[in-house]
PDB file of C-alpha atoms and ligand atoms in Angstrom:
ATOM      1  CA  MET A 587      17.081 163.277 117.106  1.00 73.00           C
ATOM      2  CA  ASN A 588      20.433 164.929 117.192  1.00 83.00           C
ATOM      3  CA  LYS A 589      23.128 165.202 114.601  1.00 94.00           C
ATOM      4  CA  VAL A 590      25.794 162.565 114.893  1.00 98.00           C
ATOM      5  CA  VAL A 591      29.433 163.600 115.337  1.00 98.00           C
ATOM      6  CA  ILE A 592      32.732 161.734 115.528  1.00 98.00           C
ATOM      7  CA  LEU A 593      36.285 162.913 116.211  1.00 98.00           C
ATOM      8  CA  VAL A 594      39.490 160.890 115.970  1.00 98.00           C
ATOM      9  CA  HIS A 595      43.099 161.613 116.800  1.00 97.00           C
ATOM     10  CA  GLY A 596      46.334 159.974 115.799  1.00 96.00           C
ATOM     11  CA  GLY A 597      48.507 161.268 118.627  1.00 95.00           C
ATOM     12  CA  ALA A 598      50.004 164.539 119.825  1.00 93.00           C
ATOM     13  CA  GLY A 599      53.748 164.882 119.504  1.00 88.00           C
ATOM     14  CA  ARG A 600      56.760 166.259 117.713  1.00 84.00           C
ATOM     15  CA  ARG A 601      56.418 164.162 114.595  1.00 83.00           C
ATOM     16  CA  ASN A 602      54.454 165.466 111.627  1.00 85.00           C
ATOM     17  CA  PRO A 603      51.859 162.789 110.833  1.00 86.00           C
ATOM     18  CA  SER A 604      52.707 160.981 107.573  1.00 88.00           C
ATOM     19  CA  ARG A 605      50.461 161.224 104.543  1.00 90.00           C
ATOM     20  CA  ARG A 606      49.624 157.588 105.004  1.00 91.00           C
ATOM     21  CA  GLY A 607      48.675 158.264 108.623  1.00 92.00           C
ATOM     22  CA  LEU A 608      46.390 161.137 107.645  1.00 94.00           C
ATOM     23  CA  ARG A 609      44.805 159.016 104.923  1.00 95.00           C
ATOM     24  CA  THR A 610      44.100 156.243 107.412  1.00 95.00           C
ATOM     25  CA  LEU A 611      42.643 158.776 109.838  1.00 96.00           C
ATOM     26  CA  ARG A 612      40.271 159.992 107.137  1.00 96.00           C
ATOM     27  CA  GLU A 613      39.181 156.478 106.174  1.00 96.00           C
ATOM     28  CA  THR A 614      38.703 155.610 109.808  1.00 96.00           C
ATOM     29  CA  LEU A 615      36.701 158.735 110.457  1.00 97.00           C
ATOM     30  CA  GLU A 616      34.418 157.920 107.547  1.00 96.00           C
ATOM     31  CA  ARG A 617      33.954 154.357 108.792  1.00 97.00           C
ATOM     32  CA  GLY A 618      33.089 155.537 112.306  1.00 98.00           C
ATOM     33  CA  PHE A 619      30.758 158.173 110.901  1.00 98.00           C
ATOM     34  CA  SER A 620      28.892 155.662 108.739  1.00 98.00           C
ATOM     35  CA  ILE A 621      28.190 153.547 111.837  1.00 98.00           C
ATOM     36  CA  LEU A 622      26.651 156.592 113.531  1.00 98.00           C
ATOM     37  CA  GLU A 623      24.774 157.708 110.419  1.00 97.00           C
ATOM     38  CA  GLU A 624      23.108 154.321 110.149  1.00 97.00           C
ATOM     39  CA  GLY A 625      21.868 154.651 113.708  1.00 97.00           C
ATOM     40  CA  GLY A 626      24.716 152.723 115.383  1.00 98.00           C
ATOM     41  CA  ARG A 627      25.926 153.343 118.911  1.00 98.00           C
ATOM     42  CA  ALA A 628      28.643 155.838 119.810  1.00 98.00           C
ATOM     43  CA  LEU A 629      30.398 153.031 121.673  1.00 98.00           C
ATOM     44  CA  ASP A 630      30.524 150.843 118.540  1.00 98.00           C
ATOM     45  CA  ALA A 631      31.775 153.723 116.399  1.00 98.00           C
ATOM     46  CA  VAL A 632      34.557 154.468 118.891  1.00 98.00           C
ATOM     47  CA  GLU A 633      35.631 150.834 119.213  1.00 98.00           C
ATOM     48  CA  GLU A 634      35.561 150.171 115.462  1.00 98.00           C
ATOM     49  CA  THR A 635      37.492 153.368 114.686  1.00 98.00           C
ATOM     50  CA  ILE A 636      40.203 152.530 117.182  1.00 98.00           C
ATOM     51  CA  ARG A 637      40.425 148.903 115.983  1.00 97.00           C
ATOM     52  CA  ILE A 638      41.207 150.093 112.458  1.00 96.00           C
ATOM     53  CA  LEU A 639      43.932 152.417 113.763  1.00 96.00           C
ATOM     54  CA  GLU A 640      45.355 149.639 115.964  1.00 95.00           C
ATOM     55  CA  ASP A 641      45.671 147.417 112.874  1.00 94.00           C
ATOM     56  CA  ASP A 642      47.678 150.057 110.995  1.00 92.00           C
ATOM     57  CA  GLU A 643      51.300 149.948 112.059  1.00 90.00           C
ATOM     58  CA  THR A 644      51.729 153.651 111.312  1.00 90.00           C
ATOM     59  CA  PHE A 645      50.180 154.292 114.713  1.00 93.00           C
ATOM     60  CA  ASN A 646      51.601 153.637 118.142  1.00 93.00           C
ATOM     61  CA  ALA A 647      48.797 151.324 119.210  1.00 94.00           C
ATOM     62  CA  GLY A 648      48.052 147.662 118.611  1.00 93.00           C
ATOM     63  CA  ARG A 649      50.303 146.442 115.802  1.00 90.00           C
ATOM     64  CA  GLY A 650      52.587 149.500 115.717  1.00 89.00           C
ATOM     65  CA  SER A 651      52.998 149.760 119.501  1.00 91.00           C
ATOM     66  CA  ARG A 652      56.290 151.072 120.821  1.00 87.00           C
ATOM     67  CA  LEU A 653      58.569 148.664 122.629  1.00 87.00           C
ATOM     68  CA  GLN A 654      59.553 149.193 126.233  1.00 86.00           C
ATOM     69  CA  LEU A 655      63.236 149.170 127.188  1.00 83.00           C
ATOM     70  CA  ASP A 656      63.289 145.367 127.445  1.00 83.00           C
ATOM     71  CA  GLY A 657      62.041 145.035 123.857  1.00 83.00           C
ATOM     72  CA  VAL A 658      58.455 144.094 124.763  1.00 86.00           C
ATOM     73  CA  ALA A 659      55.330 145.963 123.659  1.00 89.00           C
ATOM     74  CA  ARG A 660      52.965 146.420 126.596  1.00 92.00           C
ATOM     75  CA  MET A 661      49.773 148.142 125.536  1.00 95.00           C
ATOM     76  CA  ASP A 662      47.137 150.241 127.279  1.00 97.00           C
ATOM     77  CA  ALA A 663      43.564 151.036 126.225  1.00 98.00           C
ATOM     78  CA  SER A 664      40.309 152.309 127.666  1.00 98.00           C
ATOM     79  CA  ILE A 665      36.728 152.934 126.639  1.00 98.00           C
ATOM     80  CA  MET A 666      33.884 154.746 128.391  1.00 98.00           C
ATOM     81  CA  GLU A 667      30.226 155.388 127.680  1.00 98.00           C
ATOM     82  CA  GLY A 668      28.355 158.405 128.928  1.00 98.00           C
ATOM     83  CA  LYS A 669      24.879 157.081 129.698  1.00 98.00           C
ATOM     84  CA  THR A 670      25.701 155.067 132.809  1.00 97.00           C
ATOM     85  CA  LEU A 671      29.375 156.082 133.155  1.00 98.00           C
ATOM     86  CA  GLN A 672      30.465 152.517 132.508  1.00 98.00           C
ATOM     87  CA  ALA A 673      34.142 152.163 131.662  1.00 98.00           C
ATOM     88  CA  GLY A 674      36.652 149.430 130.924  1.00 98.00           C
ATOM     89  CA  ALA A 675      40.416 149.495 130.576  1.00 98.00           C
ATOM     90  CA  VAL A 676      43.451 147.280 130.177  1.00 98.00           C
ATOM     91  CA  ALA A 677      47.036 148.169 131.005  1.00 97.00           C
ATOM     92  CA  SER A 678      50.365 146.597 130.206  1.00 95.00           C
ATOM     93  CA  ILE A 679      48.918 143.808 128.075  1.00 94.00           C
ATOM     94  CA  GLN A 680      50.922 141.854 125.521  1.00 92.00           C
ATOM     95  CA  GLY A 681      50.075 139.954 122.369  1.00 91.00           C
ATOM     96  CA  ILE A 682      46.489 141.112 121.896  1.00 93.00           C
ATOM     97  CA  LYS A 683      45.715 142.413 118.418  1.00 94.00           C
ATOM     98  CA  ASN A 684      43.085 144.945 119.499  1.00 96.00           C
ATOM     99  CA  PRO A 685      43.494 146.190 123.074  1.00 97.00           C
ATOM    100  CA  ILE A 686      40.455 148.493 122.714  1.00 98.00           C
ATOM    101  CA  SER A 687      38.232 145.419 122.396  1.00 97.00           C
ATOM    102  CA  ALA A 688      39.849 143.948 125.514  1.00 97.00           C
ATOM    103  CA  ALA A 689      38.925 147.185 127.326  1.00 98.00           C
ATOM    104  CA  ARG A 690      35.353 146.873 126.122  1.00 98.00           C
ATOM    105  CA  LEU A 691      35.168 143.277 127.356  1.00 97.00           C
ATOM    106  CA  VAL A 692      36.351 144.403 130.788  1.00 97.00           C
ATOM    107  CA  MET A 693      33.547 146.970 130.759  1.00 98.00           C
ATOM    108  CA  GLU A 694      30.797 144.674 129.550  1.00 97.00           C
ATOM    109  CA  LYS A 695      31.729 141.240 130.857  1.00 96.00           C
ATOM    110  CA  THR A 696      33.158 141.970 134.289  1.00 96.00           C
ATOM    111  CA  PRO A 697      32.188 144.089 137.283  1.00 97.00           C
ATOM    112  CA  HIS A 698      35.634 145.738 137.065  1.00 97.00           C
ATOM    113  CA  VAL A 699      37.016 148.820 135.360  1.00 98.00           C
ATOM    114  CA  LEU A 700      40.733 148.080 134.954  1.00 98.00           C
ATOM    115  CA  MET A 701      42.616 144.830 134.402  1.00 97.00           C
ATOM    116  CA  VAL A 702      46.352 144.550 133.896  1.00 97.00           C
ATOM    117  CA  GLY A 703      49.091 142.365 132.485  1.00 94.00           C
ATOM    118  CA  GLU A 704      49.023 138.717 131.592  1.00 92.00           C
ATOM    119  CA  ARG A 705      45.749 137.988 133.373  1.00 93.00           C
ATOM    120  CA  ALA A 706      43.971 140.722 131.444  1.00 94.00           C
ATOM    121  CA  ALA A 707      45.337 139.396 128.138  1.00 93.00           C
ATOM    122  CA  ARG A 708      44.337 135.836 129.031  1.00 92.00           C
ATOM    123  CA  PHE A 709      40.871 137.030 129.972  1.00 93.00           C
ATOM    124  CA  GLY A 710      40.527 138.690 126.549  1.00 92.00           C
ATOM    125  CA  VAL A 711      41.726 135.594 124.710  1.00 91.00           C
ATOM    126  CA  SER A 712      39.346 133.382 126.682  1.00 91.00           C
ATOM    127  CA  LEU A 713      36.492 135.544 125.371  1.00 92.00           C
ATOM    128  CA  GLY A 714      37.647 135.191 121.777  1.00 91.00           C
ATOM    129  CA  LEU A 715      39.990 138.120 121.177  1.00 92.00           C
ATOM    130  CA  GLU A 716      42.568 137.628 118.459  1.00 89.00           C
ATOM    131  CA  THR A 717      46.205 137.466 119.401  1.00 91.00           C
ATOM    132  CA  GLY A 718      48.903 139.183 117.367  1.00 82.00           C
ATOM    133  CA  ASN A 719      52.608 139.781 117.254  1.00 67.00           C
ATOM    134  CA  VAL A 720      53.024 143.478 117.796  1.00 67.00           C
ATOM    135  CA  ALA A 721      56.738 144.076 117.243  1.00 70.00           C
ATOM    136  CA  THR A 722      57.324 145.508 113.778  1.00 75.00           C
ATOM    137  CA  PRO A 723      60.679 146.179 112.061  1.00 77.00           C
ATOM    138  CA  SER A 724      60.180 149.895 112.621  1.00 76.00           C
ATOM    139  CA  THR A 725      59.414 149.656 116.344  1.00 76.00           C
ATOM    140  CA  ARG A 726      62.474 147.382 116.760  1.00 72.00           C
ATOM    141  CA  LYS A 727      64.604 149.893 114.878  1.00 73.00           C
ATOM    142  CA  GLU A 728      63.299 152.750 116.983  1.00 71.00           C
ATOM    143  CA  LEU A 729      64.231 150.913 120.154  1.00 70.00           C
ATOM    144  CA  GLU A 730      67.663 149.891 118.867  1.00 71.00           C
ATOM    145  CA  GLN A 731      68.464 153.405 117.738  1.00 69.00           C
ATOM    146  CA  GLY A 732      67.261 154.735 121.053  1.00 64.00           C
ATOM    147  CA  LEU A 733      69.511 152.418 123.014  1.00 62.00           C
ATOM    148  CA  ARG A 734      72.933 152.624 121.540  1.00 56.00           C
ATOM    149  CA  SER A 735      74.662 151.733 124.744  1.00 52.00           C
ATOM    150  CA  GLN A 736      74.041 150.535 128.225  1.00 52.00           C
ATOM    151  CA  LYS A 737      75.290 153.885 129.431  1.00 59.00           C
ATOM    152  CA  GLU A 738      72.431 155.568 127.683  1.00 64.00           C
ATOM    153  CA  ILE A 739      69.916 153.311 129.380  1.00 61.00           C
ATOM    154  CA  ILE A 740      71.314 154.266 132.762  1.00 61.00           C
ATOM    155  CA  GLN A 741      71.135 157.887 131.760  1.00 66.00           C
ATOM    156  CA  ILE A 742      67.495 157.539 130.739  1.00 61.00           C
ATOM    157  CA  TYR A 743      66.657 155.827 134.011  1.00 59.00           C
ATOM    158  CA  ASN A 744      68.276 158.594 135.981  1.00 61.00           C
ATOM    159  CA  THR A 745      67.288 161.687 134.100  1.00 60.00           C
ATOM    160  CA  SER A 746      63.908 160.900 132.620  1.00 54.00           C
ATOM    161  CA  PHE A 747      62.414 158.634 135.207  1.00 49.00           C
ATOM    162  CA  GLY A 748      64.553 158.634 138.293  1.00 46.00           C
ATOM    163  CA  ARG A 749      65.730 161.752 139.969  1.00 44.00           C
ATOM    164  CA  THR A 750      63.760 164.452 138.248  1.00 40.00           C
ATOM    165  CA  SER A 751      60.058 164.743 138.824  1.00 39.00           C
ATOM    166  CA  ARG A 752      59.385 165.874 135.267  1.00 42.00           C
ATOM    167  CA  PHE A 753      59.127 163.335 132.515  1.00 41.00           C
ATOM    168  CA  SER A 754      61.245 164.549 129.633  1.00 42.00           C
ATOM    169  CA  GLY A 755      58.991 162.982 127.020  1.00 43.00           C
ATOM    170  CA  SER A 756      59.616 160.729 124.115  1.00 44.00           C
ATOM    171  CA  PRO A 757      61.999 161.721 121.331  1.00 43.00           C
ATOM    172  CA  ALA A 758      59.321 161.349 118.711  1.00 43.00           C
ATOM    173  CA  GLY A 759      56.004 161.243 120.517  1.00 48.00           C
ATOM    174  CA  GLY A 760      52.578 160.909 119.041  1.00 58.00           C
ATOM    175  CA  GLU A 761      50.624 158.285 117.182  1.00 85.00           C
ATOM    176  CA  THR A 762      48.565 157.118 120.108  1.00 94.00           C
ATOM    177  CA  VAL A 763      45.005 156.832 118.859  1.00 97.00           C
ATOM    178  CA  GLY A 764      41.648 157.880 120.229  1.00 98.00           C
ATOM    179  CA  ALA A 765      38.061 158.697 119.326  1.00 98.00           C
ATOM    180  CA  VAL A 766      34.955 160.341 120.761  1.00 98.00           C
ATOM    181  CA  ALA A 767      31.449 160.096 119.320  1.00 98.00           C
ATOM    182  CA  LEU A 768      27.865 161.257 119.747  1.00 98.00           C
ATOM    183  CA  ASP A 769      25.065 159.044 118.402  1.00 98.00           C
ATOM    184  CA  ARG A 770      21.431 159.722 117.447  1.00 97.00           C
ATOM    185  CA  GLU A 771      20.192 158.759 120.879  1.00 97.00           C
ATOM    186  CA  GLY A 772      22.415 161.434 122.425  1.00 97.00           C
ATOM    187  CA  ASN A 773      24.850 158.905 123.864  1.00 98.00           C
ATOM    188  CA  LEU A 774      28.497 159.819 124.098  1.00 98.00           C
ATOM    189  CA  ALA A 775      31.532 157.520 124.156  1.00 98.00           C
ATOM    190  CA  ALA A 776      35.298 157.965 124.344  1.00 98.00           C
ATOM    191  CA  GLY A 777      38.200 155.600 123.777  1.00 98.00           C
ATOM    192  CA  SER A 778      41.964 155.539 123.552  1.00 98.00           C
ATOM    193  CA  SER A 779      44.696 153.009 122.772  1.00 97.00           C
ATOM    194  CA  THR A 780      48.483 153.233 122.919  1.00 96.00           C
ATOM    195  CA  GLY A 781      51.818 151.471 123.022  1.00 93.00           C
ATOM    196  CA  GLY A 782      52.974 154.202 125.428  1.00 92.00           C
ATOM    197  CA  SER A 783      55.859 156.641 125.122  1.00 84.00           C
ATOM    198  CA  ALA A 784      59.267 155.846 123.628  1.00 76.00           C
ATOM    199  CA  LEU A 785      62.032 154.326 125.778  1.00 77.00           C
ATOM    200  CA  MET A 786      59.796 153.492 128.708  1.00 83.00           C
ATOM    201  CA  LEU A 787      60.839 151.460 131.686  1.00 86.00           C
ATOM    202  CA  PRO A 788      59.320 147.990 131.465  1.00 88.00           C
ATOM    203  CA  GLY A 789      55.993 148.063 133.268  1.00 90.00           C
ATOM    204  CA  ARG A 790      55.388 151.776 132.807  1.00 92.00           C
ATOM    205  CA  VAL A 791      51.737 152.718 132.294  1.00 95.00           C
ATOM    206  CA  GLY A 792      50.594 156.127 131.034  1.00 96.00           C
ATOM    207  CA  ASP A 793      47.306 158.014 131.098  1.00 97.00           C
ATOM    208  CA  THR A 794      45.550 156.056 128.364  1.00 98.00           C
ATOM    209  CA  PRO A 795      43.948 153.368 130.573  1.00 98.00           C
ATOM    210  CA  ILE A 796      43.286 155.774 133.439  1.00 98.00           C
ATOM    211  CA  VAL A 797      39.642 156.816 133.328  1.00 98.00           C
ATOM    212  CA  GLY A 798      39.437 160.557 133.931  1.00 98.00           C
ATOM    213  CA  SER A 799      42.912 161.155 132.513  1.00 98.00           C
ATOM    214  CA  GLY A 800      43.060 159.379 129.143  1.00 98.00           C
ATOM    215  CA  VAL A 801      39.303 159.279 128.546  1.00 98.00           C
ATOM    216  CA  TYR A 802      36.052 160.516 129.995  1.00 98.00           C
ATOM    217  CA  ALA A 803      32.445 160.421 128.770  1.00 98.00           C
ATOM    218  CA  ASP A 804      29.326 161.702 130.472  1.00 98.00           C
ATOM    219  CA  ASN A 805      26.065 162.215 128.560  1.00 98.00           C
ATOM    220  CA  GLN A 806      25.262 165.152 130.820  1.00 98.00           C
ATOM    221  CA  VAL A 807      28.430 167.007 129.762  1.00 98.00           C
ATOM    222  CA  GLY A 808      30.689 165.658 127.013  1.00 98.00           C
ATOM    223  CA  ALA A 809      33.438 163.256 126.026  1.00 98.00           C
ATOM    224  CA  VAL A 810      37.212 163.652 125.837  1.00 98.00           C
ATOM    225  CA  SER A 811      40.124 161.512 124.623  1.00 98.00           C
ATOM    226  CA  SER A 812      43.657 162.665 125.519  1.00 98.00           C
ATOM    227  CA  THR A 813      47.083 162.052 124.026  1.00 96.00           C
ATOM    228  CA  GLY A 814      50.597 163.218 124.857  1.00 95.00           C
ATOM    229  CA  MET A 815      52.799 162.891 127.889  1.00 94.00           C
ATOM    230  CA  GLY A 816      50.974 160.523 130.182  1.00 95.00           C
ATOM    231  CA  GLU A 817      53.007 161.537 133.220  1.00 94.00           C
ATOM    232  CA  SER A 818      51.653 165.083 132.875  1.00 95.00           C
ATOM    233  CA  ILE A 819      48.111 164.171 131.838  1.00 97.00           C
ATOM    234  CA  ILE A 820      47.593 161.860 134.821  1.00 97.00           C
ATOM    235  CA  ARG A 821      48.639 164.480 137.338  1.00 97.00           C
ATOM    236  CA  VAL A 822      45.973 166.953 136.233  1.00 98.00           C
ATOM    237  CA  VAL A 823      43.322 164.308 135.424  1.00 98.00           C
ATOM    238  CA  LEU A 824      42.995 166.015 132.069  1.00 98.00           C
ATOM    239  CA  ALA A 825      39.897 164.464 130.450  1.00 98.00           C
ATOM    240  CA  LYS A 826      37.707 164.880 133.542  1.00 98.00           C
ATOM    241  CA  GLU A 827      39.111 168.341 134.188  1.00 98.00           C
ATOM    242  CA  ILE A 828      37.942 169.410 130.717  1.00 98.00           C
ATOM    243  CA  CYS A 829      34.466 167.937 131.336  1.00 98.00           C
ATOM    244  CA  THR A 830      34.231 169.713 134.682  1.00 98.00           C
ATOM    245  CA  THR A 831      35.257 172.988 133.032  1.00 98.00           C
ATOM    246  CA  MET A 832      32.612 172.517 130.308  1.00 98.00           C
ATOM    247  CA  GLU A 833      30.043 171.846 133.017  1.00 97.00           C
ATOM    248  CA  LYS A 834      30.797 175.310 134.378  1.00 97.00           C
ATOM    249  CA  GLY A 835      29.686 176.739 131.029  1.00 97.00           C
ATOM    250  CA  PHE A 836      32.910 176.962 129.051  1.00 97.00           C
ATOM    251  CA  SER A 837      32.894 175.970 125.377  1.00 97.00           C
ATOM    252  CA  PRO A 838      34.767 172.801 124.321  1.00 97.00           C
ATOM    253  CA  LEU A 839      37.530 174.995 122.902  1.00 97.00           C
ATOM    254  CA  LYS A 840      37.914 177.185 125.984  1.00 97.00           C
ATOM    255  CA  ALA A 841      37.653 174.266 128.389  1.00 98.00           C
ATOM    256  CA  SER A 842      40.304 172.298 126.459  1.00 98.00           C
ATOM    257  CA  ARG A 843      42.624 175.277 126.196  1.00 97.00           C
ATOM    258  CA  ARG A 844      42.309 176.230 129.836  1.00 97.00           C
ATOM    259  CA  SER A 845      42.960 172.692 131.004  1.00 98.00           C
ATOM    260  CA  LEU A 846      45.996 172.253 128.755  1.00 97.00           C
ATOM    261  CA  GLU A 847      47.354 175.610 129.882  1.00 97.00           C
ATOM    262  CA  ARG A 848      46.843 174.643 133.488  1.00 97.00           C
ATOM    263  CA  MET A 849      48.640 171.351 132.900  1.00 97.00           C
ATOM    264  CA  ALA A 850      51.604 173.082 131.235  1.00 96.00           C
ATOM    265  CA  LYS A 851      51.823 175.599 134.080  1.00 97.00           C
ATOM    266  CA  ARG A 852      51.483 173.162 136.953  1.00 97.00           C
ATOM    267  CA  VAL A 853      53.375 170.087 135.806  1.00 96.00           C
ATOM    268  CA  GLY A 854      54.821 170.889 132.373  1.00 95.00           C
ATOM    269  CA  GLY A 855      54.493 168.673 129.345  1.00 93.00           C
ATOM    270  CA  THR A 856      52.695 168.595 126.049  1.00 94.00           C
ATOM    271  CA  ALA A 857      49.412 166.951 125.160  1.00 96.00           C
ATOM    272  CA  GLY A 858      46.415 167.110 122.889  1.00 96.00           C
ATOM    273  CA  VAL A 859      42.714 166.423 123.276  1.00 98.00           C
ATOM    274  CA  ILE A 860      39.621 165.812 121.200  1.00 98.00           C
ATOM    275  CA  THR A 861      36.615 167.216 123.039  1.00 98.00           C
ATOM    276  CA  LEU A 862      32.935 166.764 122.191  1.00 98.00           C
ATOM    277  CA  ARG A 863      30.098 168.426 124.084  1.00 98.00           C
ATOM    278  CA  ARG A 864      26.698 166.803 124.463  1.00 97.00           C
ATOM    279  CA  ASP A 865      25.178 169.348 122.040  1.00 97.00           C
ATOM    280  CA  GLY A 866      27.625 168.314 119.285  1.00 97.00           C
ATOM    281  CA  ARG A 867      30.023 171.244 119.613  1.00 96.00           C
ATOM    282  CA  PHE A 868      33.628 170.136 119.612  1.00 97.00           C
ATOM    283  CA  ALA A 869      37.318 171.122 119.676  1.00 97.00           C
ATOM    284  CA  LEU A 870      40.665 169.601 118.751  1.00 97.00           C
ATOM    285  CA  VAL A 871      43.383 171.307 120.778  1.00 97.00           C
ATOM    286  CA  HIS A 872      47.048 170.595 121.481  1.00 96.00           C
ATOM    287  CA  ASN A 873      50.099 172.322 122.885  1.00 95.00           C
ATOM    288  CA  SER A 874      52.396 169.844 121.125  1.00 93.00           C
ATOM    289  CA  GLU A 875      53.824 170.646 117.701  1.00 91.00           C
ATOM    290  CA  TYR A 876      51.457 168.293 115.915  1.00 93.00           C
ATOM    291  CA  MET A 877      48.289 166.350 116.469  1.00 95.00           C
ATOM    292  CA  GLY A 878      46.903 164.304 113.612  1.00 95.00           C
ATOM    293  CA  GLY A 879      43.152 164.286 113.906  1.00 96.00           C
ATOM    294  CA  GLY A 880      39.816 164.689 112.230  1.00 96.00           C
ATOM    295  CA  VAL A 881      36.152 165.423 112.706  1.00 97.00           C
ATOM    296  CA  GLN A 882      32.957 164.637 110.878  1.00 97.00           C
ATOM    297  CA  VAL A 883      29.664 166.291 111.724  1.00 96.00           C
ATOM    298  CA  GLU A 884      26.476 165.158 110.040  1.00 96.00           C
ATOM    299  CA  GLY A 885      25.715 167.331 107.026  1.00 94.00           C
ATOM    300  CA  ARG A 886      29.313 168.521 106.716  1.00 94.00           C
ATOM    301  CA  LYS A 887      32.400 167.200 104.996  1.00 93.00           C
ATOM    302  CA  PRO A 888      35.014 165.351 107.081  1.00 94.00           C
ATOM    303  CA  VAL A 889      38.089 167.381 107.973  1.00 96.00           C
ATOM    304  CA  VAL A 890      41.473 165.798 108.704  1.00 96.00           C
ATOM    305  CA  ASN A 891      44.579 167.744 109.621  1.00 95.00           C
ATOM    306  CA  SER A 892      47.942 167.536 111.370  1.00 93.00           C
ATOM    307  CA  HIS A 893      47.624 170.873 113.201  1.00 90.00           C
ATOM    308  CA  TRP A 894      44.744 172.162 115.213  1.00 89.00           C
ATOM    309  CA  LEU A 895      44.195 175.108 117.472  1.00 74.00           C
ATOM    310  CA  ASN A 896      47.124 175.253 119.792  1.00 59.00           C
ATOM    311  CA  GLY A 897      46.126 175.235 123.426  1.00 48.00           C
TER     312      GLY A 897
HETATM  313  N1  LIG B1282      49.526 159.319 126.370  1.00 83.45           N
HETATM  314  C1  LIG B1282      50.304 158.176 125.940  1.00 83.45           C
HETATM  315  C2  LIG B1282      51.096 157.670 127.125  1.00 83.45           C
HETATM  316  O1  LIG B1282      51.632 158.473 127.866  1.00 83.45           O
HETATM  317  C3  LIG B1282      51.247 158.460 124.840  1.00 83.45           C
HETATM  318  C4  LIG B1282      50.734 159.356 123.740  1.00 83.45           C
HETATM  319  O2  LIG B1282      49.586 159.767 123.734  1.00 83.45           O
HETATM  320  O3  LIG B1282      51.540 159.678 122.845  1.00 83.45           O
HETATM  321  O4  LIG B1282      51.242 156.478 127.275  1.00 83.45           O
END
């Protein structure tokens, strides 16, 4: 019987996580941990943790999701379990209260891994998922402030997304949510949920629903959940890259650092990861200014912070 462990993150970015955000992370961590402590599955702890964060509008996921340039919140989420490498993900879905549960339904109720858009949302609703209005006054304000004129939109199209190959990143960044867990049976799981980056083109999808980039879980190695600039994370397949590096014998900290360094060198960009190895060793690493996150290991007190080891 191994010790249970859970890690959560509340997004890597330039914004210092608010006190409220850190408090919610702590409460969420404790909730996820209690599921594991009582013998629950890593998958359930990850889903439940992310659902709570999706319901708190402080975070850029579920209720607090950012709006794309046309004023619509299109959300991405994924979940993976390490025993059989089953995974489920949804991308660009609207109006679903808890996208992480939609991802889990894709994993458990379909032969597929990724479903997108309206059909994915309808599928979730048909299986009983709650709907919800996800535009909040603060996400509206963020969009309005970001788009003071049509000229600016054209500029964003051209400079951030169009002619240059490097994504310049969101002005604020952060608040995507994710979790990884190890249960008593030795099963690992990873999950992530986001409203994406600020001022995105309508239809843009980041790393979060891309298995291997936003999440990865393999009982033979470890589990990772990523956050940060999706356009960079996808190009180095960050979560799987970290698992592969751990498989070569590197510690969670070294593997996470190396992979983030490699990403920064090859494609630029900032990101953060929560990494858990199958033996319960873990790391929270980011090369962004902040990453709200926390960890609870059985027999130890939970720790929540807004800075971790920089990658
Ligand atoms: N990785 C997310 C995305 O690119 C955003 C984030 O983690 O802040 O959609």
